[in-house]
PDB file of C-alpha atoms in Angstrom:
ATOM      1  CA  UNK A  16      32.154 -33.458 -25.637  1.00 90.00           C
ATOM      2  CA  UNK A  17      34.857 -32.698 -23.193  1.00 90.00           C
ATOM      3  CA  UNK A  18      34.870 -36.207 -21.819  1.00 89.00           C
ATOM      4  CA  UNK A  19      35.158 -37.671 -25.358  1.00 90.00           C
ATOM      5  CA  UNK A  20      37.949 -35.340 -26.368  1.00 93.00           C
ATOM      6  CA  UNK A  21      40.081 -35.619 -23.219  1.00 92.00           C
ATOM      7  CA  UNK A  22      39.667 -39.426 -23.330  1.00 90.00           C
ATOM      8  CA  UNK A  23      40.675 -39.453 -27.085  1.00 92.00           C
ATOM      9  CA  UNK A  24      43.791 -37.520 -26.547  1.00 92.00           C
ATOM     10  CA  UNK A  25      44.720 -39.042 -23.195  1.00 92.00           C
ATOM     11  CA  UNK A  26      43.189 -42.504 -23.031  1.00 91.00           C
ATOM     12  CA  UNK A  27      45.144 -43.565 -19.922  1.00 93.00           C
ATOM     13  CA  UNK A  28      43.838 -40.669 -17.763  1.00 94.00           C
ATOM     14  CA  UNK A  29      40.521 -40.786 -15.915  1.00 90.00           C
ATOM     15  CA  UNK A  30      37.812 -38.052 -16.236  1.00 91.00           C
ATOM     16  CA  UNK A  31      35.984 -36.967 -13.123  1.00 89.00           C
ATOM     17  CA  UNK A  32      33.176 -34.626 -13.716  1.00 83.00           C
ATOM     18  CA  UNK A  33      30.170 -32.996 -12.024  1.00 74.00           C
ATOM     19  CA  UNK A  34      28.070 -34.392 -14.752  1.00 69.00           C
ATOM     20  CA  UNK A  35      27.792 -38.085 -15.432  1.00 67.00           C
ATOM     21  CA  UNK A  36      30.268 -39.131 -12.674  1.00 68.00           C
ATOM     22  CA  UNK A  37      33.781 -40.597 -13.373  1.00 76.00           C
ATOM     23  CA  UNK A  38      35.267 -42.479 -16.319  1.00 79.00           C
ATOM     24  CA  UNK A  39      38.102 -44.466 -14.866  1.00 79.00           C
ATOM     25  CA  UNK A  40      41.543 -44.499 -16.605  1.00 82.00           C
ATOM     26  CA  UNK A  41      44.511 -46.879 -16.218  1.00 81.00           C
ATOM     27  CA  UNK A  42      46.331 -44.454 -13.989  1.00 86.00           C
ATOM     28  CA  UNK A  43      45.492 -42.445 -10.945  1.00 83.00           C
ATOM     29  CA  UNK A  44      45.990 -39.150 -12.951  1.00 91.00           C
ATOM     30  CA  UNK A  45      42.586 -37.542 -13.636  1.00 92.00           C
ATOM     31  CA  UNK A  46      41.081 -34.713 -15.562  1.00 95.00           C
ATOM     32  CA  UNK A  47      38.593 -32.829 -13.362  1.00 94.00           C
ATOM     33  CA  UNK A  48      35.832 -31.141 -15.322  1.00 94.00           C
ATOM     34  CA  UNK A  49      32.923 -28.791 -14.615  1.00 94.00           C
ATOM     35  CA  UNK A  50      31.251 -27.967 -17.826  1.00 93.00           C
ATOM     36  CA  UNK A  51      29.140 -25.192 -16.261  1.00 94.00           C
ATOM     37  CA  UNK A  52      30.296 -24.019 -12.921  1.00 95.00           C
ATOM     38  CA  UNK A  53      27.820 -21.375 -11.482  1.00 95.00           C
ATOM     39  CA  UNK A  54      24.560 -23.028 -12.597  1.00 93.00           C
ATOM     40  CA  UNK A  55      22.350 -20.240 -11.168  1.00 94.00           C
ATOM     41  CA  UNK A  56      24.195 -17.362 -12.860  1.00 96.00           C
ATOM     42  CA  UNK A  57      24.062 -19.358 -16.129  1.00 97.00           C
ATOM     43  CA  UNK A  58      20.243 -19.866 -15.806  1.00 96.00           C
ATOM     44  CA  UNK A  59      19.706 -16.247 -14.951  1.00 96.00           C
ATOM     45  CA  UNK A  60      21.954 -15.065 -17.798  1.00 96.00           C
ATOM     46  CA  UNK A  61      24.302 -12.996 -15.496  1.00 96.00           C
ATOM     47  CA  UNK A  62      28.106 -13.204 -15.115  1.00 97.00           C
ATOM     48  CA  UNK A  63      29.481 -15.714 -12.664  1.00 97.00           C
ATOM     49  CA  UNK A  64      29.601 -18.972 -14.628  1.00 98.00           C
ATOM     50  CA  UNK A  65      32.421 -20.655 -16.391  1.00 98.00           C
ATOM     51  CA  UNK A  66      33.839 -23.877 -17.912  1.00 97.00           C
ATOM     52  CA  UNK A  67      36.561 -25.475 -15.699  1.00 97.00           C
ATOM     53  CA  UNK A  68      39.107 -28.117 -16.630  1.00 97.00           C
ATOM     54  CA  UNK A  69      42.099 -29.400 -14.660  1.00 97.00           C
ATOM     55  CA  UNK A  70      44.578 -32.203 -14.858  1.00 96.00           C
ATOM     56  CA  UNK A  71      45.481 -33.461 -11.435  1.00 95.00           C
ATOM     57  CA  UNK A  72      48.459 -35.711 -10.534  1.00 93.00           C
ATOM     58  CA  UNK A  73      48.370 -38.895  -8.541  1.00 87.00           C
ATOM     59  CA  UNK A  74      49.305 -36.882  -5.436  1.00 90.00           C
ATOM     60  CA  UNK A  75      46.427 -34.428  -6.096  1.00 89.00           C
ATOM     61  CA  UNK A  76      48.562 -31.519  -7.405  1.00 94.00           C
ATOM     62  CA  UNK A  77      46.989 -29.517 -10.197  1.00 96.00           C
ATOM     63  CA  UNK A  78      49.371 -29.522 -13.137  1.00 97.00           C
ATOM     64  CA  UNK A  79      47.068 -27.908 -15.802  1.00 98.00           C
ATOM     65  CA  UNK A  80      44.205 -25.446 -15.216  1.00 98.00           C
ATOM     66  CA  UNK A  81      41.910 -24.000 -17.742  1.00 98.00           C
ATOM     67  CA  UNK A  82      38.903 -21.601 -17.131  1.00 98.00           C
ATOM     68  CA  UNK A  83      36.816 -20.208 -19.874  1.00 98.00           C
ATOM     69  CA  UNK A  84      34.559 -17.244 -19.039  1.00 98.00           C
ATOM     70  CA  UNK A  85      31.835 -17.252 -21.747  1.00 97.00           C
ATOM     71  CA  UNK A  86      30.446 -13.904 -20.723  1.00 97.00           C
ATOM     72  CA  UNK A  87      33.710 -11.967 -21.373  1.00 97.00           C
ATOM     73  CA  UNK A  88      35.040 -14.475 -23.939  1.00 97.00           C
ATOM     74  CA  UNK A  89      38.155 -14.855 -21.765  1.00 98.00           C
ATOM     75  CA  UNK A  90      40.319 -17.945 -21.523  1.00 98.00           C
ATOM     76  CA  UNK A  91      42.597 -18.391 -18.546  1.00 98.00           C
ATOM     77  CA  UNK A  92      45.037 -21.173 -18.339  1.00 98.00           C
ATOM     78  CA  UNK A  93      48.109 -22.391 -16.461  1.00 98.00           C
ATOM     79  CA  UNK A  94      50.613 -25.148 -16.781  1.00 98.00           C
ATOM     80  CA  UNK A  95      52.807 -26.137 -13.735  1.00 97.00           C
ATOM     81  CA  UNK A  96      56.204 -24.493 -14.124  1.00 97.00           C
ATOM     82  CA  UNK A  97      55.239 -22.619 -17.281  1.00 97.00           C
ATOM     83  CA  UNK A  98      53.160 -19.724 -15.889  1.00 97.00           C
ATOM     84  CA  UNK A  99      49.587 -18.527 -16.147  1.00 98.00           C
ATOM     85  CA  UNK A 100      48.013 -16.791 -19.195  1.00 98.00           C
ATOM     86  CA  UNK A 101      44.855 -14.768 -20.072  1.00 97.00           C
ATOM     87  CA  UNK A 102      43.937 -15.282 -23.762  1.00 98.00           C
ATOM     88  CA  UNK A 103      47.436 -16.743 -24.237  1.00 97.00           C
ATOM     89  CA  UNK A 104      49.109 -13.585 -22.843  1.00 97.00           C
ATOM     90  CA  UNK A 105      51.191 -13.932 -19.731  1.00 96.00           C
ATOM     91  CA  UNK A 106      49.019 -13.264 -16.595  1.00 94.00           C
ATOM     92  CA  UNK A 107      50.514 -11.510 -13.527  1.00 90.00           C
ATOM     93  CA  UNK A 108      48.891 -10.329 -10.324  1.00 88.00           C
ATOM     94  CA  UNK A 109      48.079  -6.611 -10.970  1.00 80.00           C
ATOM     95  CA  UNK A 110      48.968  -4.041  -8.325  1.00 69.00           C
ATOM     96  CA  UNK A 111      46.126  -3.242  -5.990  1.00 68.00           C
ATOM     97  CA  UNK A 112      44.445   0.041  -6.853  1.00 59.00           C
ATOM     98  CA  UNK A 113      43.192   0.601  -3.361  1.00 65.00           C
ATOM     99  CA  UNK A 114      43.461  -1.009   0.135  1.00 75.00           C
ATOM    100  CA  UNK A 115      39.909  -2.101   0.072  1.00 88.00           C
ATOM    101  CA  UNK A 116      39.667  -5.840   0.613  1.00 95.00           C
ATOM    102  CA  UNK A 117      37.016  -7.641  -1.488  1.00 96.00           C
ATOM    103  CA  UNK A 118      35.543 -11.018  -0.747  1.00 97.00           C
ATOM    104  CA  UNK A 119      33.987 -12.845  -3.626  1.00 97.00           C
ATOM    105  CA  UNK A 120      31.597 -15.628  -2.653  1.00 96.00           C
ATOM    106  CA  UNK A 121      28.582 -17.673  -3.620  1.00 93.00           C
ATOM    107  CA  UNK A 122      25.020 -17.431  -2.487  1.00 92.00           C
ATOM    108  CA  UNK A 123      25.135 -20.331  -0.037  1.00 88.00           C
ATOM    109  CA  UNK A 124      28.032 -18.829   1.836  1.00 91.00           C
ATOM    110  CA  UNK A 125      26.231 -15.418   2.082  1.00 91.00           C
ATOM    111  CA  UNK A 126      23.684 -17.229   4.311  1.00 88.00           C
ATOM    112  CA  UNK A 127      26.188 -18.827   6.633  1.00 88.00           C
ATOM    113  CA  UNK A 128      26.029 -17.390  10.103  1.00 87.00           C
ATOM    114  CA  UNK A 129      29.782 -16.971  10.301  1.00 91.00           C
ATOM    115  CA  UNK A 130      30.097 -14.898   7.046  1.00 94.00           C
ATOM    116  CA  UNK A 131      28.994 -11.446   8.281  1.00 94.00           C
ATOM    117  CA  UNK A 132      31.246 -11.708  11.281  1.00 95.00           C
ATOM    118  CA  UNK A 133      34.295 -12.675   9.087  1.00 95.00           C
ATOM    119  CA  UNK A 134      33.524  -9.843   6.762  1.00 95.00           C
ATOM    120  CA  UNK A 135      33.478  -7.371   9.664  1.00 95.00           C
ATOM    121  CA  UNK A 136      36.675  -8.788  11.203  1.00 96.00           C
ATOM    122  CA  UNK A 137      38.520  -8.548   7.813  1.00 96.00           C
ATOM    123  CA  UNK A 138      37.175  -4.997   7.246  1.00 96.00           C
ATOM    124  CA  UNK A 139      36.128  -6.211   3.824  1.00 96.00           C
ATOM    125  CA  UNK A 140      33.137  -5.878   1.514  1.00 96.00           C
ATOM    126  CA  UNK A 141      31.470  -8.369  -0.887  1.00 96.00           C
ATOM    127  CA  UNK A 142      32.983  -7.848  -4.261  1.00 95.00           C
ATOM    128  CA  UNK A 143      30.759 -10.186  -6.219  1.00 96.00           C
ATOM    129  CA  UNK A 144      28.653 -13.291  -6.041  1.00 97.00           C
ATOM    130  CA  UNK A 145      28.979 -16.083  -8.570  1.00 97.00           C
ATOM    131  CA  UNK A 146      30.087 -19.720  -9.008  1.00 96.00           C
ATOM    132  CA  UNK A 147      33.255 -20.842  -7.191  1.00 95.00           C
ATOM    133  CA  UNK A 148      35.401 -20.765 -10.361  1.00 97.00           C
ATOM    134  CA  UNK A 149      34.584 -17.205 -11.325  1.00 98.00           C
ATOM    135  CA  UNK A 150      34.758 -16.098  -7.712  1.00 97.00           C
ATOM    136  CA  UNK A 151      38.464 -17.167  -7.711  1.00 98.00           C
ATOM    137  CA  UNK A 152      39.122 -15.527 -11.104  1.00 98.00           C
ATOM    138  CA  UNK A 153      37.499 -12.295  -9.986  1.00 97.00           C
ATOM    139  CA  UNK A 154      39.842 -12.221  -6.940  1.00 96.00           C
ATOM    140  CA  UNK A 155      42.882 -12.297  -9.247  1.00 95.00           C
ATOM    141  CA  UNK A 156      41.438  -9.358 -11.285  1.00 93.00           C
ATOM    142  CA  UNK A 157      40.618  -7.265  -8.175  1.00 93.00           C
ATOM    143  CA  UNK A 158      43.343  -7.646  -5.480  1.00 94.00           C
ATOM    144  CA  UNK A 159      43.542  -7.592  -2.582  1.00 95.00           C
ATOM    145  CA  UNK A 160      40.771 -10.199  -2.623  1.00 96.00           C
ATOM    146  CA  UNK A 161      39.798 -13.664  -1.370  1.00 97.00           C
ATOM    147  CA  UNK A 162      37.268 -16.452  -1.838  1.00 97.00           C
ATOM    148  CA  UNK A 163      37.046 -18.932   0.907  1.00 96.00           C
ATOM    149  CA  UNK A 164      34.802 -21.613   2.729  1.00 92.00           C
ATOM    150  CA  UNK A 165      35.173 -22.862   6.211  1.00 91.00           C
ATOM    151  CA  UNK A 166      35.139 -26.599   7.058  1.00 86.00           C
ATOM    152  CA  UNK A 167      31.851 -28.183   8.116  1.00 81.00           C
ATOM    153  CA  UNK A 168      30.699 -31.557   9.239  1.00 77.00           C
ATOM    154  CA  UNK A 169      28.125 -32.222   6.603  1.00 73.00           C
ATOM    155  CA  UNK A 170      29.052 -33.120   2.992  1.00 73.00           C
ATOM    156  CA  UNK A 171      29.246 -30.189   0.692  1.00 68.00           C
ATOM    157  CA  UNK A 172      31.483 -27.027   0.649  1.00 69.00           C
ATOM    158  CA  UNK A 173      32.180 -27.382  -2.933  1.00 82.00           C
ATOM    159  CA  UNK A 174      33.921 -30.243  -4.783  1.00 85.00           C
ATOM    160  CA  UNK A 175      37.317 -30.752  -6.420  1.00 88.00           C
ATOM    161  CA  UNK A 176      36.011 -29.505  -9.815  1.00 89.00           C
ATOM    162  CA  UNK A 177      35.233 -26.151  -8.126  1.00 92.00           C
ATOM    163  CA  UNK A 178      38.850 -25.509  -7.184  1.00 95.00           C
ATOM    164  CA  UNK A 179      41.279 -27.709  -9.216  1.00 95.00           C
ATOM    165  CA  UNK A 180      41.720 -25.343 -12.280  1.00 98.00           C
ATOM    166  CA  UNK A 181      41.978 -22.189 -10.342  1.00 98.00           C
ATOM    167  CA  UNK A 182      44.357 -23.672  -7.904  1.00 97.00           C
ATOM    168  CA  UNK A 183      46.837 -24.358 -10.694  1.00 98.00           C
ATOM    169  CA  UNK A 184      46.368 -20.743 -12.020  1.00 98.00           C
ATOM    170  CA  UNK A 185      46.860 -19.371  -8.538  1.00 98.00           C
ATOM    171  CA  UNK A 186      50.035 -21.381  -7.890  1.00 96.00           C
ATOM    172  CA  UNK A 187      51.615 -20.222 -11.146  1.00 97.00           C
ATOM    173  CA  UNK A 188      50.774 -16.555 -10.307  1.00 96.00           C
ATOM    174  CA  UNK A 189      52.242 -16.796  -6.692  1.00 95.00           C
ATOM    175  CA  UNK A 190      48.852 -16.445  -5.075  1.00 96.00           C
ATOM    176  CA  UNK A 191      47.409 -18.822  -2.374  1.00 97.00           C
ATOM    177  CA  UNK A 192      45.160 -21.726  -3.058  1.00 97.00           C
ATOM    178  CA  UNK A 193      44.950 -24.121  -0.142  1.00 96.00           C
ATOM    179  CA  UNK A 194      42.500 -25.497   2.389  1.00 94.00           C
ATOM    180  CA  UNK A 195      41.456 -23.179   5.278  1.00 94.00           C
ATOM    181  CA  UNK A 196      44.401 -24.325   7.346  1.00 93.00           C
ATOM    182  CA  UNK A 197      47.053 -23.745   4.716  1.00 95.00           C
ATOM    183  CA  UNK A 198      47.387 -27.312   3.749  1.00 93.00           C
ATOM    184  CA  UNK A 199      47.354 -28.448   0.003  1.00 93.00           C
ATOM    185  CA  UNK A 200      43.824 -28.922  -1.352  1.00 91.00           C
ATOM    186  CA  UNK A 201      42.881 -32.704  -1.599  1.00 87.00           C
ATOM    187  CA  UNK A 202      42.034 -32.682  -5.351  1.00 88.00           C
ATOM    188  CA  UNK A 203      42.450 -36.431  -6.027  1.00 80.00           C
ATOM    189  CA  UNK A 204      40.882 -38.037  -2.947  1.00 78.00           C
ATOM    190  CA  UNK A 205      39.870 -41.622  -3.739  1.00 73.00           C
ATOM    191  CA  UNK A 206      36.957 -41.564  -1.274  1.00 75.00           C
ATOM    192  CA  UNK A 207      35.212 -38.224  -2.022  1.00 78.00           C
ATOM    193  CA  UNK A 208      35.180 -35.250  -4.322  1.00 77.00           C
ATOM    194  CA  UNK A 209      33.769 -32.983  -1.574  1.00 76.00           C
ATOM    195  CA  UNK A 210      35.924 -30.373   0.097  1.00 71.00           C
ATOM    196  CA  UNK A 211      33.900 -29.788   3.333  1.00 74.00           C
ATOM    197  CA  UNK A 212      36.387 -31.487   5.609  1.00 81.00           C
ATOM    198  CA  UNK A 213      39.168 -28.965   4.940  1.00 83.00           C
ATOM    199  CA  UNK A 214      37.363 -26.027   3.471  1.00 89.00           C
ATOM    200  CA  UNK A 215      39.066 -23.953   0.771  1.00 93.00           C
ATOM    201  CA  UNK A 216      40.888 -20.731   0.592  1.00 96.00           C
ATOM    202  CA  UNK A 217      41.942 -18.622  -2.501  1.00 97.00           C
ATOM    203  CA  UNK A 218      43.714 -15.383  -1.638  1.00 97.00           C
ATOM    204  CA  UNK A 219      45.842 -12.953  -3.603  1.00 96.00           C
ATOM    205  CA  UNK A 220      48.694 -12.906  -1.055  1.00 94.00           C
ATOM    206  CA  UNK A 221      49.963 -14.855   1.969  1.00 95.00           C
ATOM    207  CA  UNK A 222      49.337 -12.118   4.514  1.00 95.00           C
ATOM    208  CA  UNK A 223      45.679 -12.080   3.615  1.00 95.00           C
ATOM    209  CA  UNK A 224      45.492 -15.948   3.625  1.00 96.00           C
ATOM    210  CA  UNK A 225      46.967 -15.896   7.119  1.00 97.00           C
ATOM    211  CA  UNK A 226      44.347 -13.447   8.341  1.00 96.00           C
ATOM    212  CA  UNK A 227      41.507 -15.654   7.024  1.00 96.00           C
ATOM    213  CA  UNK A 228      43.066 -18.786   8.410  1.00 95.00           C
ATOM    214  CA  UNK A 229      43.168 -17.198  11.930  1.00 95.00           C
ATOM    215  CA  UNK A 230      39.462 -16.624  11.722  1.00 93.00           C
ATOM    216  CA  UNK A 231      38.656 -20.326  11.636  1.00 82.00           C
TER     217      UNK A 231
END
């Protein structure tokens, strides 16, 4: 349904999705879609899954980001230069209610040998475990918070559809969405959708992002 609707309204743009691969367009501009990010939470009927849609420019910059949380019936969206919104109301980073740092992550990262050490060095606790998209959204709702993955040699580490929509929302809110070294996320890479080569970092402020970058 999403592929059909996006192609109908924007026939020149490609559609890259986790399901059914890519539908090429006549430009290098692409919609990047994950119809259900967080498959395990979805199957188990627990929070942590979402619908994610992004429009990414030729240079890989996210210019539209849309996330729908079906559990809370909450729609998040952002448009480059026009701000971020929750259910069509302006969305701003809320003030931290405590100094406790929360790390939101997925189950695969919990098993990584470096994760417990990173948690200790950051003096943080696990705030929640879900799909990548909702992990990033939960960070925005619970600052100070972060969601990150370190680079690795083997393919994996999430794909562009795990980060593209939330990256746009983060940018419009003044938060940080980069690779683990602080470089822009490669969201329109012609050779791969995987993000393992640079990792990924979502953080609610630059100071926190710098602390996580220093761990790698």
